[in-house]
């Protein structure tokens, strides 16, 4: 194994768990999140391994963001297909609930059980309630520690958008966490 391959492996091991959690927050499905991370790692290794190592982190998280958007698009297409199917079904047939196809009960999701058992449960719930762009900006900036510029590169938007998404995420998180404290 050459030095570049060893560096790439080390980099991928260092971002694997954070990327998984980020994808899981976005898609709420363990299998889809694992696929997103695996596909992102493969693409980075195939197409960008020869780039300078300082570019890998923003490139990797840009790939993750694109894979998350692809997952949403596939779900929308799938939902439209089954909605069309339901429209043309016989009246005697039971309606197919598309939500049942995508989401297993939270209790059966191992990742959901793990997240609930960890410290900061209320923070994780609050982050999961953020809109996708705010959630991703918050996770990339706060959790992954990317700069505003690197986050903008990863999310394919301007630095101004990152600042706006991040600011809104922080405000909403504060509000959600204060609500949680008041409920106790």
CSV table of C-alpha atoms in Angstrom, one decimal:
chain,number,residue,atom,x,y,z
A,1,UNK,CA,0.0,0.0,0.0
A,2,UNK,CA,1.5,3.3,-1.0
A,3,UNK,CA,1.6,6.4,1.3
A,4,UNK,CA,-1.4,8.1,-0.4
A,5,UNK,CA,-3.6,5.0,0.0
A,6,UNK,CA,-2.6,4.8,3.7
A,7,UNK,CA,-3.5,8.5,4.2
A,8,UNK,CA,-6.8,8.0,2.4
A,9,UNK,CA,-7.7,5.0,4.6
A,10,UNK,CA,-6.8,6.9,7.7
A,11,UNK,CA,-8.9,9.9,6.6
A,12,UNK,CA,-11.9,7.7,5.8
A,13,UNK,CA,-11.7,6.0,9.1
A,14,UNK,CA,-11.6,9.4,10.8
A,15,UNK,CA,-14.8,10.7,9.2
A,16,UNK,CA,-16.8,7.5,8.9
A,17,UNK,CA,-18.8,7.7,12.1
A,18,UNK,CA,-19.5,11.4,11.8
A,19,UNK,CA,-20.6,11.0,8.2
A,20,UNK,CA,-22.9,8.1,9.2
A,21,UNK,CA,-24.6,10.1,11.9
A,22,UNK,CA,-24.9,13.1,9.6
A,23,UNK,CA,-26.5,10.9,6.9
A,24,UNK,CA,-28.7,9.2,9.5
A,25,UNK,CA,-30.0,12.5,10.8
A,26,UNK,CA,-30.9,13.4,7.2
A,27,UNK,CA,-32.6,10.2,6.0
A,28,UNK,CA,-33.7,8.5,9.3
A,29,UNK,CA,-32.9,5.1,7.9
A,30,UNK,CA,-29.8,3.1,9.0
A,31,UNK,CA,-29.5,1.2,5.7
A,32,UNK,CA,-29.8,4.3,3.6
A,33,UNK,CA,-27.3,6.1,5.8
A,34,UNK,CA,-24.8,3.3,5.5
A,35,UNK,CA,-25.2,3.3,1.7
A,36,UNK,CA,-24.6,7.0,1.5
A,37,UNK,CA,-21.4,6.8,3.5
A,38,UNK,CA,-20.1,3.8,1.6
A,39,UNK,CA,-20.9,5.4,-1.8
A,40,UNK,CA,-19.3,8.6,-0.7
A,41,UNK,CA,-16.1,6.9,0.4
A,42,UNK,CA,-15.9,5.0,-2.8
A,43,UNK,CA,-16.4,8.1,-4.9
A,44,UNK,CA,-13.7,10.0,-3.0
A,45,UNK,CA,-11.3,7.1,-3.4
A,46,UNK,CA,-12.0,6.7,-7.1
A,47,UNK,CA,-12.2,10.3,-8.2
A,48,UNK,CA,-10.3,12.5,-5.7
A,49,UNK,CA,-7.6,10.4,-4.0
A,50,UNK,CA,-4.9,12.2,-5.9
A,51,UNK,CA,-6.1,15.6,-4.7
A,52,UNK,CA,-4.2,17.2,-1.9
A,53,UNK,CA,-5.2,15.8,1.5
A,54,UNK,CA,-6.3,19.3,2.7
A,55,UNK,CA,-9.1,19.1,0.0
A,56,UNK,CA,-10.5,15.7,1.1
A,57,UNK,CA,-12.7,16.8,4.0
A,58,UNK,CA,-14.7,19.4,2.1
A,59,UNK,CA,-14.9,17.2,-1.0
A,60,UNK,CA,-16.0,14.2,1.1
A,61,UNK,CA,-18.8,16.1,2.8
A,62,UNK,CA,-19.9,17.6,-0.5
A,63,UNK,CA,-20.2,14.0,-1.8
A,64,UNK,CA,-22.2,13.1,1.3
A,65,UNK,CA,-24.5,16.0,0.8
A,66,UNK,CA,-25.1,15.0,-2.9
A,67,UNK,CA,-25.8,11.4,-1.9
A,68,UNK,CA,-28.3,12.6,0.7
A,69,UNK,CA,-30.1,14.7,-2.0
A,70,UNK,CA,-30.0,11.6,-4.3
A,71,UNK,CA,-31.7,9.6,-1.6
A,72,UNK,CA,-34.4,12.2,-1.2
A,73,UNK,CA,-35.0,12.1,-5.0
A,74,UNK,CA,-35.2,8.3,-5.0
A,75,UNK,CA,-37.7,8.4,-2.2
A,76,UNK,CA,-39.9,11.0,-4.0
A,77,UNK,CA,-39.9,9.0,-7.2
A,78,UNK,CA,-40.8,5.9,-5.2
A,79,UNK,CA,-43.6,7.7,-3.4
A,80,UNK,CA,-45.0,9.0,-6.7
A,81,UNK,CA,-44.9,5.5,-8.2
A,82,UNK,CA,-46.8,4.0,-5.4
A,83,UNK,CA,-49.2,6.9,-5.2
A,84,UNK,CA,-50.0,6.3,-8.9
A,85,UNK,CA,-50.4,2.6,-8.2
A,86,UNK,CA,-52.8,3.3,-5.3
A,87,UNK,CA,-54.9,5.6,-7.6
A,88,UNK,CA,-55.5,2.7,-10.1
A,89,UNK,CA,-56.0,-0.1,-7.6
A,90,UNK,CA,-59.3,-2.0,-7.4
A,91,UNK,CA,-61.7,-0.7,-4.7
A,92,UNK,CA,-61.6,-4.1,-3.0
A,93,UNK,CA,-57.8,-3.9,-2.5
A,94,UNK,CA,-56.3,-2.5,0.7
A,95,UNK,CA,-54.6,0.8,0.2
A,96,UNK,CA,-50.8,0.6,0.4
A,97,UNK,CA,-49.4,3.0,2.9
A,98,UNK,CA,-46.2,4.3,1.4
A,99,UNK,CA,-44.9,5.5,4.8
A,100,UNK,CA,-44.9,1.8,5.9
A,101,UNK,CA,-42.5,0.9,3.1
A,102,UNK,CA,-39.9,3.5,4.1
A,103,UNK,CA,-39.9,3.6,7.8
A,104,UNK,CA,-39.6,0.8,10.3
A,105,UNK,CA,-40.8,1.7,13.8
A,106,UNK,CA,-38.2,3.7,15.6
A,107,UNK,CA,-37.9,1.1,18.3
A,108,UNK,CA,-36.6,-1.5,15.8
A,109,UNK,CA,-33.9,0.8,14.4
A,110,UNK,CA,-30.6,0.0,16.2
A,111,UNK,CA,-29.2,3.4,15.5
A,112,UNK,CA,-32.3,5.0,17.0
A,113,UNK,CA,-31.9,2.9,20.1
A,114,UNK,CA,-28.2,3.8,20.4
A,115,UNK,CA,-28.8,7.5,19.9
A,116,UNK,CA,-31.5,7.5,22.6
A,117,UNK,CA,-29.2,5.9,25.1
A,118,UNK,CA,-26.3,8.3,24.7
A,119,UNK,CA,-25.8,11.5,26.6
A,120,UNK,CA,-27.3,14.6,24.9
A,121,UNK,CA,-30.4,12.8,23.9
A,122,UNK,CA,-32.4,16.1,23.8
A,123,UNK,CA,-29.7,17.8,21.7
A,124,UNK,CA,-29.8,14.9,19.2
A,125,UNK,CA,-33.6,15.1,19.0
A,126,UNK,CA,-33.5,18.9,18.5
A,127,UNK,CA,-30.9,18.5,15.7
A,128,UNK,CA,-33.1,15.9,14.0
A,129,UNK,CA,-35.9,18.5,14.0
A,130,UNK,CA,-34.0,21.1,12.0
A,131,UNK,CA,-34.7,21.5,8.3
A,132,UNK,CA,-32.1,19.6,6.2
A,133,UNK,CA,-30.0,22.5,5.1
A,134,UNK,CA,-29.8,24.0,8.6
A,135,UNK,CA,-29.1,20.6,10.1
A,136,UNK,CA,-26.2,19.9,7.7
A,137,UNK,CA,-24.7,23.4,8.1
A,138,UNK,CA,-24.9,23.0,11.9
A,139,UNK,CA,-23.3,19.5,11.8
A,140,UNK,CA,-20.6,20.4,9.4
A,141,UNK,CA,-19.6,23.6,11.3
A,142,UNK,CA,-20.1,22.5,14.9
A,143,UNK,CA,-19.6,18.8,14.8
A,144,UNK,CA,-17.1,18.4,12.0
A,145,UNK,CA,-15.4,21.7,12.6
A,146,UNK,CA,-15.3,22.8,9.0
A,147,UNK,CA,-14.7,26.5,8.3
A,148,UNK,CA,-17.4,28.6,6.7
A,149,UNK,CA,-15.6,28.3,3.3
A,150,UNK,CA,-15.2,24.5,3.5
A,151,UNK,CA,-18.8,24.1,4.6
A,152,UNK,CA,-19.9,26.2,1.6
A,153,UNK,CA,-17.9,24.0,-0.6
A,154,UNK,CA,-19.3,20.8,0.9
A,155,UNK,CA,-22.9,22.1,0.6
A,156,UNK,CA,-22.5,23.7,-2.8
A,157,UNK,CA,-23.7,27.1,-1.7
A,158,UNK,CA,-22.3,30.5,-0.8
A,159,UNK,CA,-20.7,31.4,2.5
A,160,UNK,CA,-23.5,33.8,3.2
A,161,UNK,CA,-26.0,30.9,2.9
A,162,UNK,CA,-23.9,28.9,5.3
A,163,UNK,CA,-23.9,31.8,7.8
A,164,UNK,CA,-27.7,32.1,7.5
A,165,UNK,CA,-28.4,28.4,7.8
A,166,UNK,CA,-26.0,28.1,10.7
A,167,UNK,CA,-27.5,31.1,12.6
A,168,UNK,CA,-31.0,29.9,12.1
A,169,UNK,CA,-30.0,26.4,13.2
A,170,UNK,CA,-28.5,27.7,16.4
A,171,UNK,CA,-31.5,29.9,17.2
A,172,UNK,CA,-33.9,27.0,16.6
A,173,UNK,CA,-31.8,24.6,18.6
A,174,UNK,CA,-31.8,27.0,21.5
A,175,UNK,CA,-35.6,27.4,21.3
A,176,UNK,CA,-36.2,23.6,21.1
A,177,UNK,CA,-33.8,22.9,24.0
A,178,UNK,CA,-35.5,25.6,26.1
A,179,UNK,CA,-38.9,24.0,25.4
A,180,UNK,CA,-37.5,20.7,26.5
A,181,UNK,CA,-36.3,22.1,29.8
A,182,UNK,CA,-39.7,23.7,30.4
A,183,UNK,CA,-41.5,20.4,29.7
A,184,UNK,CA,-39.5,18.7,32.5
